[in-house]
Short mmCIF file of C-alpha atoms and ligand atoms in Angstrom, two decimals:
data_model
loop_
_atom_site.label_atom_id
_atom_site.label_comp_id
_atom_site.label_asym_id
_atom_site.label_seq_id
_atom_site.Cartn_x
_atom_site.Cartn_y
_atom_site.Cartn_z
CA MET R 213 0.00 0.00 0.00
CA GLN R 214 1.31 3.45 -0.92
CA PRO R 215 1.78 5.78 2.05
CA VAL R 216 -0.34 8.92 2.03
CA PHE R 217 1.64 12.14 2.36
CA GLU R 218 -0.01 14.99 4.21
CA ASP R 219 2.45 17.31 2.45
CA THR R 220 1.90 16.70 -1.27
CA ARG R 221 5.43 17.91 -2.15
CA LEU R 222 6.75 14.79 -0.44
CA ALA R 223 4.80 12.46 -2.75
CA GLY R 224 7.01 13.43 -5.72
CA ILE R 225 10.12 13.06 -3.59
CA HIS R 226 8.91 9.61 -2.54
CA GLN R 227 8.77 8.55 -6.20
CA LYS R 228 12.32 9.78 -6.73
CA VAL R 229 13.54 7.99 -3.61
CA LEU R 230 11.94 4.73 -4.78
CA ALA R 231 13.55 5.13 -8.20
CA GLY R 232 16.94 6.01 -6.66
CA GLU R 233 16.86 9.39 -8.44
CA ARG R 234 18.90 12.33 -7.23
CA LEU R 235 17.01 15.10 -5.42
CA ASP R 236 17.44 18.70 -6.59
CA PHE R 237 17.54 22.11 -4.92
CA GLY R 238 13.74 22.50 -4.95
CA ASP R 239 13.32 19.08 -3.36
CA GLY R 240 15.81 20.12 -0.69
CA LEU R 241 13.75 23.18 0.16
CA ALA R 242 10.61 21.03 0.37
CA LEU R 243 12.39 18.70 2.83
CA TYR R 244 13.34 21.63 5.06
CA ARG R 245 9.92 23.28 4.83
CA THR R 246 7.66 20.33 5.47
CA ARG R 247 6.11 20.00 8.91
CA ASP R 248 5.26 16.35 8.23
CA LEU R 249 8.26 15.13 10.20
CA LEU R 250 7.15 11.51 10.29
CA ALA R 251 6.84 11.39 6.50
CA LEU R 252 10.29 12.96 6.19
CA GLY R 253 11.68 10.38 8.59
CA TYR R 254 9.96 7.58 6.66
CA LEU R 255 11.64 8.69 3.42
CA ALA R 256 15.07 9.09 5.03
CA ASN R 257 14.73 5.72 6.73
CA LEU R 258 14.05 4.05 3.37
CA VAL R 259 17.43 5.27 2.13
CA ARG R 260 19.17 4.54 5.43
CA GLU R 261 17.95 0.94 5.52
CA ARG R 262 18.74 0.45 1.83
CA LEU R 263 22.35 1.46 2.58
CA HIS R 264 22.95 0.00 6.03
CA GLY R 265 20.08 -2.34 6.89
CA ASN R 266 19.63 -2.45 10.62
CA ILE R 267 23.19 -1.56 11.60
CA THR R 268 24.14 1.47 13.69
CA TYR R 269 27.86 2.19 13.89
CA PHE R 270 29.80 3.60 16.80
CA ASN R 271 33.47 3.82 17.71
CA VAL R 272 35.68 3.93 20.76
CA ASN R 273 37.52 7.19 20.38
CA ARG R 274 39.21 9.87 22.41
CA HIS R 275 39.09 13.60 21.77
CA ILE R 276 42.33 15.51 22.32
CA ASN R 277 42.16 19.31 22.17
CA PRO R 278 45.78 20.48 22.55
CA THR R 279 44.92 24.17 22.91
CA ASP R 280 41.94 26.50 23.16
CA VAL R 281 44.05 29.53 22.22
CA CYS R 282 42.70 30.90 18.96
CA VAL R 283 43.56 33.97 16.89
CA ALA R 284 40.07 33.94 15.38
CA SER R 285 37.13 35.38 17.28
CA CYS R 286 34.23 33.53 15.71
CA ARG R 287 30.87 34.57 17.08
CA LEU R 288 29.65 31.00 16.95
CA CYS R 289 32.34 29.73 19.29
CA ALA R 290 32.49 29.50 23.09
CA TYR R 291 35.73 27.54 23.09
CA GLY R 292 38.50 29.74 21.66
CA LYS R 293 40.41 32.11 23.97
CA LYS R 294 43.07 34.73 23.47
CA ALA R 295 46.65 33.78 24.45
CA LYS R 296 46.69 36.27 27.34
CA ASP R 297 43.41 35.01 28.83
CA PRO R 298 44.30 33.45 32.22
CA LYS R 299 41.74 30.69 31.54
CA ALA R 300 43.37 29.68 28.23
CA TYR R 301 45.42 26.49 28.07
CA THR R 302 48.01 24.98 25.75
CA MET R 303 49.34 21.49 26.36
CA SER R 304 53.01 20.70 26.07
CA LEU R 305 53.83 17.80 23.77
CA GLU R 306 54.33 15.60 26.83
CA GLN R 307 50.94 16.63 28.23
CA ALA R 308 49.21 15.88 24.93
CA TRP R 309 50.85 12.44 24.75
CA GLU R 310 49.96 11.77 28.37
CA THR R 311 46.34 12.83 27.74
CA ALA R 312 46.17 10.40 24.82
CA GLY R 313 47.20 7.53 27.06
CA SER R 314 44.88 8.36 29.97
CA GLY R 315 41.25 7.39 30.48
CA TRP R 316 40.00 4.17 28.90
CA SER R 317 42.64 4.12 26.22
CA GLU R 318 43.05 0.35 26.11
CA ALA R 319 40.39 -0.08 23.45
CA VAL R 320 40.54 3.32 21.77
CA THR R 321 40.82 3.00 18.00
CA GLU R 322 40.78 6.72 17.13
CA PHE R 323 42.22 9.99 18.41
CA HIS R 324 40.17 12.99 17.26
CA VAL R 325 42.61 15.91 17.53
CA VAL R 326 41.40 19.49 16.99
CA GLY R 327 42.00 22.83 18.68
CA GLY R 328 42.27 26.58 18.25
CA LEU R 329 44.36 28.52 15.73
CA HIS R 330 47.33 29.09 18.01
CA PRO R 331 49.60 32.05 17.09
CA PHE R 332 52.85 30.29 18.03
CA LEU R 333 52.42 26.51 17.62
CA THR R 334 54.15 25.62 14.36
CA LEU R 335 53.55 22.98 11.71
CA ASP R 336 56.70 21.25 13.02
CA TRP R 337 55.19 21.17 16.53
CA TYR R 338 52.06 19.47 15.21
CA CYS R 339 54.13 17.01 13.17
CA GLU R 340 56.08 16.12 16.31
CA LEU R 341 52.82 15.73 18.22
CA PHE R 342 51.48 13.30 15.62
CA ARG R 343 54.76 11.37 15.30
CA GLY R 344 54.81 11.00 19.09
CA LEU R 345 51.19 9.80 19.17
CA LYS R 346 51.87 7.23 16.44
CA GLN R 347 55.01 6.03 18.21
CA ARG R 348 53.13 5.51 21.47
CA HIS R 349 49.89 4.19 19.93
CA PRO R 350 50.78 2.75 16.52
CA ARG R 351 47.41 1.04 16.07
CA VAL R 352 45.27 4.08 16.85
CA HIS R 353 43.91 6.02 13.84
CA LEU R 354 44.78 9.74 13.89
CA LYS R 355 41.83 11.85 12.71
CA ALA R 356 43.34 15.27 13.12
CA LEU R 357 43.00 18.94 12.20
CA THR R 358 40.11 20.57 10.39
CA MET R 359 40.51 22.19 6.95
CA VAL R 360 40.55 25.50 8.85
CA GLU R 361 43.56 24.47 10.95
CA VAL R 362 45.33 23.13 7.86
CA GLY R 363 44.73 26.46 6.07
CA TYR R 364 46.10 28.40 9.04
CA LEU R 365 49.20 26.20 9.47
CA ALA R 366 49.93 26.50 5.75
CA GLU R 367 49.68 30.28 5.89
CA ARG R 368 51.99 30.47 8.91
CA SER R 369 54.56 28.05 7.56
CA GLY R 370 54.68 29.63 4.10
CA LEU R 371 53.83 26.30 2.45
CA SER R 372 50.93 25.48 0.17
CA THR R 373 48.00 23.69 1.77
CA LEU R 374 48.81 20.64 -0.36
CA GLU R 375 52.40 20.56 0.92
CA THR R 376 51.14 21.09 4.49
CA LEU R 377 48.78 18.14 4.13
CA ARG R 378 51.62 16.04 2.73
CA LYS R 379 53.78 16.81 5.78
CA LEU R 380 50.91 16.03 8.16
CA LYS R 381 50.30 12.74 6.40
CA GLU R 382 54.00 11.85 6.62
CA ALA R 383 53.86 12.63 10.36
CA GLY R 384 51.04 10.14 10.88
CA VAL R 385 47.71 11.89 10.21
CA ASP R 386 45.38 9.23 8.76
CA SER R 387 42.24 11.30 8.07
CA LEU R 388 40.64 14.66 8.85
CA PRO R 389 37.53 15.47 10.89
CA GLY R 390 34.68 17.43 9.35
CA GLY R 391 34.65 20.55 11.53
CA GLY R 392 34.96 24.17 10.49
CA ALA R 393 32.68 23.92 7.46
CA GLU R 394 29.92 25.80 9.35
CA ILE R 395 27.74 27.13 6.50
CA PHE R 396 29.33 27.89 3.14
CA SER R 397 27.18 30.99 2.48
CA GLU R 398 29.58 33.97 2.58
CA ARG R 399 26.81 36.24 3.88
CA VAL R 400 26.37 34.04 6.95
CA ARG R 401 30.11 33.35 7.39
CA ARG R 402 30.76 37.08 7.59
CA ILE R 403 28.53 37.19 10.66
CA ILE R 404 29.22 33.93 12.49
CA CYS R 405 32.88 33.20 11.64
CA ASP R 406 34.41 36.08 9.72
CA HIS R 407 37.96 35.17 10.81
CA LYS R 408 37.83 31.73 9.24
CA ILE R 409 38.71 30.63 5.70
CA GLY R 410 35.81 30.94 3.25
CA GLY R 411 33.57 28.06 2.22
CA GLY R 412 35.33 27.74 -1.15
CA GLU R 413 38.67 27.41 0.65
CA TRP R 414 37.27 24.74 2.99
CA LEU R 415 36.14 22.72 -0.02
CA ARG R 416 39.44 23.27 -1.85
CA ILE R 417 41.49 21.96 1.09
CA ALA R 418 39.13 18.98 1.47
CA ARG R 419 39.63 18.25 -2.25
CA GLU R 420 43.40 18.34 -1.77
CA ALA R 421 43.26 16.07 1.29
CA HIS R 422 41.19 13.56 -0.65
CA SER R 423 43.66 13.74 -3.58
CA LEU R 424 46.39 12.55 -1.19
CA GLY R 425 44.27 9.60 -0.10
CA LEU R 426 43.30 11.22 3.20
CA HIS R 427 39.60 10.63 3.82
CA SER R 428 37.64 13.19 5.80
CA ASN R 429 34.25 13.88 7.28
CA CYS R 430 32.12 16.93 6.64
CA THR R 431 29.74 18.97 8.79
CA MET R 432 27.16 21.74 8.66
CA LEU R 433 26.38 24.08 11.54
CA TYR R 434 22.63 24.87 11.65
CA GLY R 435 20.25 26.67 13.96
CA HIS R 436 21.71 30.21 13.89
CA ILE R 437 21.00 32.78 11.17
CA GLU R 438 21.08 30.54 8.11
CA THR R 439 18.14 30.15 5.74
CA ASP R 440 16.73 26.96 4.23
CA GLU R 441 18.41 27.99 0.97
CA ASP R 442 21.78 28.26 2.74
CA ARG R 443 21.39 24.74 4.14
CA VAL R 444 20.44 23.19 0.81
CA ASP R 445 23.25 25.06 -0.95
CA HIS R 446 25.74 23.79 1.66
CA LEU R 447 24.64 20.18 1.26
CA LEU R 448 24.67 20.32 -2.53
CA ARG R 449 28.19 21.78 -2.55
CA LEU R 450 29.36 18.89 -0.38
CA ARG R 451 27.58 16.46 -2.70
CA ALA R 452 29.25 18.01 -5.76
CA LEU R 453 32.72 17.62 -4.20
CA GLN R 454 31.93 14.05 -3.22
CA ASP R 455 31.01 13.31 -6.87
CA GLU R 456 34.57 14.35 -7.72
CA THR R 457 36.61 12.78 -4.93
CA ARG R 458 34.57 10.16 -3.01
CA GLY R 459 36.67 11.23 -0.03
CA PHE R 460 33.94 12.00 2.52
CA MET R 461 33.10 9.17 4.91
CA ALA R 462 30.37 10.75 7.02
CA PHE R 463 28.32 13.90 7.28
CA ILE R 464 27.59 15.31 10.73
CA PRO R 465 24.90 17.98 11.12
CA LEU R 466 25.88 20.15 14.11
CA ALA R 467 23.28 22.15 16.02
CA PHE R 468 24.48 25.56 17.09
CA HIS R 469 24.75 25.86 20.89
CA PRO R 470 24.38 29.59 21.63
CA GLU R 471 25.26 29.62 25.33
CA ASN R 472 28.48 31.52 26.22
CA THR R 473 28.85 32.81 22.65
CA PRO R 474 28.29 36.38 21.35
CA LEU R 475 25.19 34.95 19.61
CA CYS R 476 23.64 33.85 22.92
CA HIS R 477 20.37 35.65 22.07
CA ILE R 478 19.59 33.02 19.40
CA PRO R 479 17.24 30.33 20.71
CA PRO R 480 18.78 26.83 20.66
CA ALA R 481 17.76 24.31 17.98
CA THR R 482 14.78 22.09 18.75
CA GLY R 483 14.38 18.33 18.42
CA PHE R 484 12.17 18.94 15.36
CA ASN R 485 14.97 20.93 13.76
CA ASP R 486 17.59 18.30 14.64
CA LEU R 487 15.62 15.43 13.12
CA THR R 488 14.75 17.48 10.02
CA ASN R 489 18.46 18.13 9.44
CA ILE R 490 19.39 14.47 9.85
CA ALA R 491 16.65 13.34 7.45
CA ALA R 492 17.24 16.06 4.83
CA ALA R 493 20.96 15.25 4.83
CA ARG R 494 20.32 11.52 4.33
CA LEU R 495 18.03 12.25 1.40
CA LEU R 496 20.15 14.91 -0.34
CA LEU R 497 23.61 13.43 0.24
CA ASP R 498 23.07 10.34 -1.89
CA ASN R 499 26.83 9.81 -2.33
CA ILE R 500 28.04 10.20 1.28
CA PRO R 501 27.83 6.80 2.95
CA HIS R 502 27.22 7.70 6.59
CA ILE R 503 25.14 10.23 8.54
CA LYS R 504 26.28 10.68 12.11
CA ALA R 505 23.95 11.59 14.97
CA TYR R 506 26.56 13.16 17.24
CA TRP R 507 25.08 12.35 20.64
CA VAL R 508 27.00 15.09 22.53
CA MET R 509 25.33 17.77 20.49
CA LEU R 510 21.92 16.14 19.99
CA THR R 511 21.67 14.47 23.42
CA PRO R 512 21.67 10.67 23.54
CA ARG R 513 17.83 10.74 23.45
CA ILE R 514 17.57 12.52 20.10
CA ALA R 515 20.56 10.57 18.73
CA GLN R 516 18.61 7.37 19.43
CA VAL R 517 15.48 8.61 17.63
CA ALA R 518 17.70 9.85 14.77
CA GLN R 519 18.54 6.20 14.03
CA ARG R 520 15.01 5.99 12.57
CA PHE R 521 15.31 9.33 10.72
CA GLY R 522 18.28 8.65 8.45
CA ALA R 523 21.29 8.37 10.77
CA ASP R 524 23.37 5.18 10.90
CA ASP R 525 26.10 6.28 13.31
CA MET R 526 26.26 7.61 16.88
CA ASP R 527 29.93 8.72 16.96
CA GLY R 528 31.86 7.40 19.92
CA THR R 529 32.91 7.36 23.53
CA LEU R 530 34.92 10.65 23.24
CA VAL R 531 36.29 10.38 26.82
CA GLU R 532 36.55 14.16 27.15
CA GLU R 533 34.55 16.62 25.01
CA ARG R 534 35.29 20.35 25.36
CA ILE R 535 33.97 22.40 22.41
CA TYR R 536 30.26 21.77 23.00
CA HIS R 537 30.57 21.78 26.75
CA ASP R 538 32.11 25.25 26.71
CA ALA R 539 28.99 26.27 24.73
CA GLY R 540 26.73 25.01 27.52
CA ALA R 541 26.07 21.42 26.47
CA THR R 542 24.54 19.58 29.41
CA THR R 543 25.17 16.09 28.05
CA SER R 544 27.85 13.91 29.59
CA ARG R 545 31.45 14.42 28.38
CA SER R 546 31.79 10.75 27.54
CA LEU R 547 29.81 7.54 27.16
CA ARG R 548 31.10 4.08 27.90
CA ARG R 549 30.90 1.46 25.18
CA GLN R 550 28.24 -0.38 27.19
CA GLU R 551 26.05 2.73 27.28
CA LEU R 552 26.34 3.24 23.53
CA LEU R 553 25.40 -0.41 23.00
CA ARG R 554 22.34 -0.01 25.20
CA LEU R 555 21.17 3.15 23.43
CA ILE R 556 21.54 1.56 19.99
CA ARG R 557 19.90 -1.73 20.95
CA GLU R 558 17.00 0.06 22.59
CA ALA R 559 16.42 1.94 19.32
CA GLY R 560 15.99 -1.48 17.67
CA ARG R 561 19.26 -1.29 15.77
CA GLU R 562 22.19 -3.68 15.73
CA PRO R 563 25.34 -2.01 17.12
CA VAL R 564 28.57 -2.51 15.23
CA GLU R 565 31.79 -1.09 16.56
CA ARG R 566 33.77 0.40 13.67
CA ASP R 567 37.14 2.00 13.18
CA THR R 568 37.39 5.48 11.64
CA LEU R 569 37.17 4.03 8.11
CA TYR R 570 33.99 2.08 9.01
CA ARG R 571 35.66 -1.34 9.12
CA PRO R 572 34.18 -3.53 11.88
CA VAL R 573 36.55 -3.68 14.83
CA THR R 574 37.66 -7.17 15.69
CA ARG R 575 39.66 -8.46 18.61
CA ALA R 576 40.90 -12.04 18.64
CA GLY R 577 38.45 -12.86 15.87
CA THR R 578 35.37 -11.51 17.66
CA THR R 579 33.77 -8.15 16.99
CA LEU R 580 33.97 -5.95 20.04
CA ALA R 581 30.30 -5.13 19.64
CA VAL R 582 29.53 -8.79 20.21
CA LEU R 583 31.99 -9.11 23.08
CA ALA R 584 30.51 -6.28 25.11
O1 LIG F 230 34.13 22.99 13.92
C1 LIG F 230 31.86 25.32 17.48
C2 LIG F 230 31.21 23.48 15.84
C3 LIG F 230 32.69 21.83 15.44
C4 LIG F 230 30.00 25.65 18.44
O2 LIG F 230 34.50 14.68 11.99
C5 LIG F 230 29.89 24.61 17.53
O3 LIG F 230 33.93 12.93 13.11
C6 LIG F 230 27.74 24.37 18.08
O4 LIG F 230 33.43 19.16 13.93
N1 LIG F 230 27.76 25.37 18.97
C7 LIG F 230 33.51 20.79 16.17
N2 LIG F 230 28.77 23.98 17.33
C8 LIG F 230 32.82 19.44 16.21
C9 LIG F 230 33.07 18.64 14.95
C10 LIG F 230 32.89 17.17 14.97
C11 LIG F 230 32.21 16.57 16.00
C12 LIG F 230 32.06 15.19 16.01
C13 LIG F 230 32.62 14.40 15.03
C14 LIG F 230 33.33 15.01 14.00
C15 LIG F 230 33.97 14.16 12.96
C16 LIG F 230 33.46 16.40 13.96
O5 LIG F 230 31.69 22.26 16.33
C17 LIG F 230 33.35 23.10 15.04
C18 LIG F 230 32.17 23.97 14.80
O6 LIG F 230 31.60 23.70 13.56
N3 LIG F 230 31.04 24.45 16.95
N4 LIG F 230 31.24 26.06 18.41
C19 LIG F 230 28.88 26.04 19.19
N5 LIG F 230 28.87 27.05 20.05
#
């Protein structure tokens, strides 16, 4: 029996989804403008289950933020501090290596390393950091530095971004996280992050990373001053780059947390908004394999529901999250593997622990997801 769509614009999209046809800009706007959230979720879930069946991925990772000192003063950010701020911190290399080894590091398969744009830390310092991490934890995948940090390090070292990426890869970087993309619209960037590289630059550096065989993720920051058109434009620009490179592994929609930022007057995103973004992304990004429901930002509750609205990943254990917590996130800073398993199973999905490249993690021939 054909489902009946309250919002007639979704009926046409349903036909395209069934035929595996690509959605266009107008379809994207219809996805963002519908109030028939359950129909939207139904459509996104069709695609999600076609791609991943009943599996929900998660990983055992650790965030390392070596410094919160940042020369940029982005209005969206509650994390970055000026070097002279007494509350600012910068780890020494030894501290960063020690941080990596602390916590529940025995099963960690990924270090997620990002931080501020520090005025004095050099490309050589970062290369030493990564070499030291690899030496101490040779089996742990290094997902490190956003396109924004790469652009800044290139500028400061006088090298091209391609050469900078080459050096980082030589030092042990295995892939790049998806942060810093925000919203590609220049009008919006001028207001929320005018000190950052432009959207075109972000995409150019991602293209270069992919050309070197470095995979990356990609993100979009929503829930501030962007329009529906800005969101669809952002997603379609990511999709166009993915057609070229196939280098993106996962897309992560990030809800803006206004607390402690200069944009604190903006009301925070709602659950309706969160689920709409997950579903619209799944439907528009037909060439990006995974959609992550980042539980820290969404709350574990919404991240669970998102597994029925297009998401197939929950991100990981994190151990110590700082960026969202400085912006007032009230979620925990970490989740144990057992808790992630419970959340996923309760949502009726089958948990699979993955590494950064989405290969199932095995230990002595048994998947860790099964062991736990
Ligand atoms: O780049 C900063 C955003 C990003 C705020 O690649 C804020 O696997 C909301 O990129 N409110 C960092 N968002 C997080 C990120 C990420 C997270 C999880 C997994 C991956 C991955 C990447 O958070 C920043 C920026 O876009 N951000 N400040 C704020 N006040």
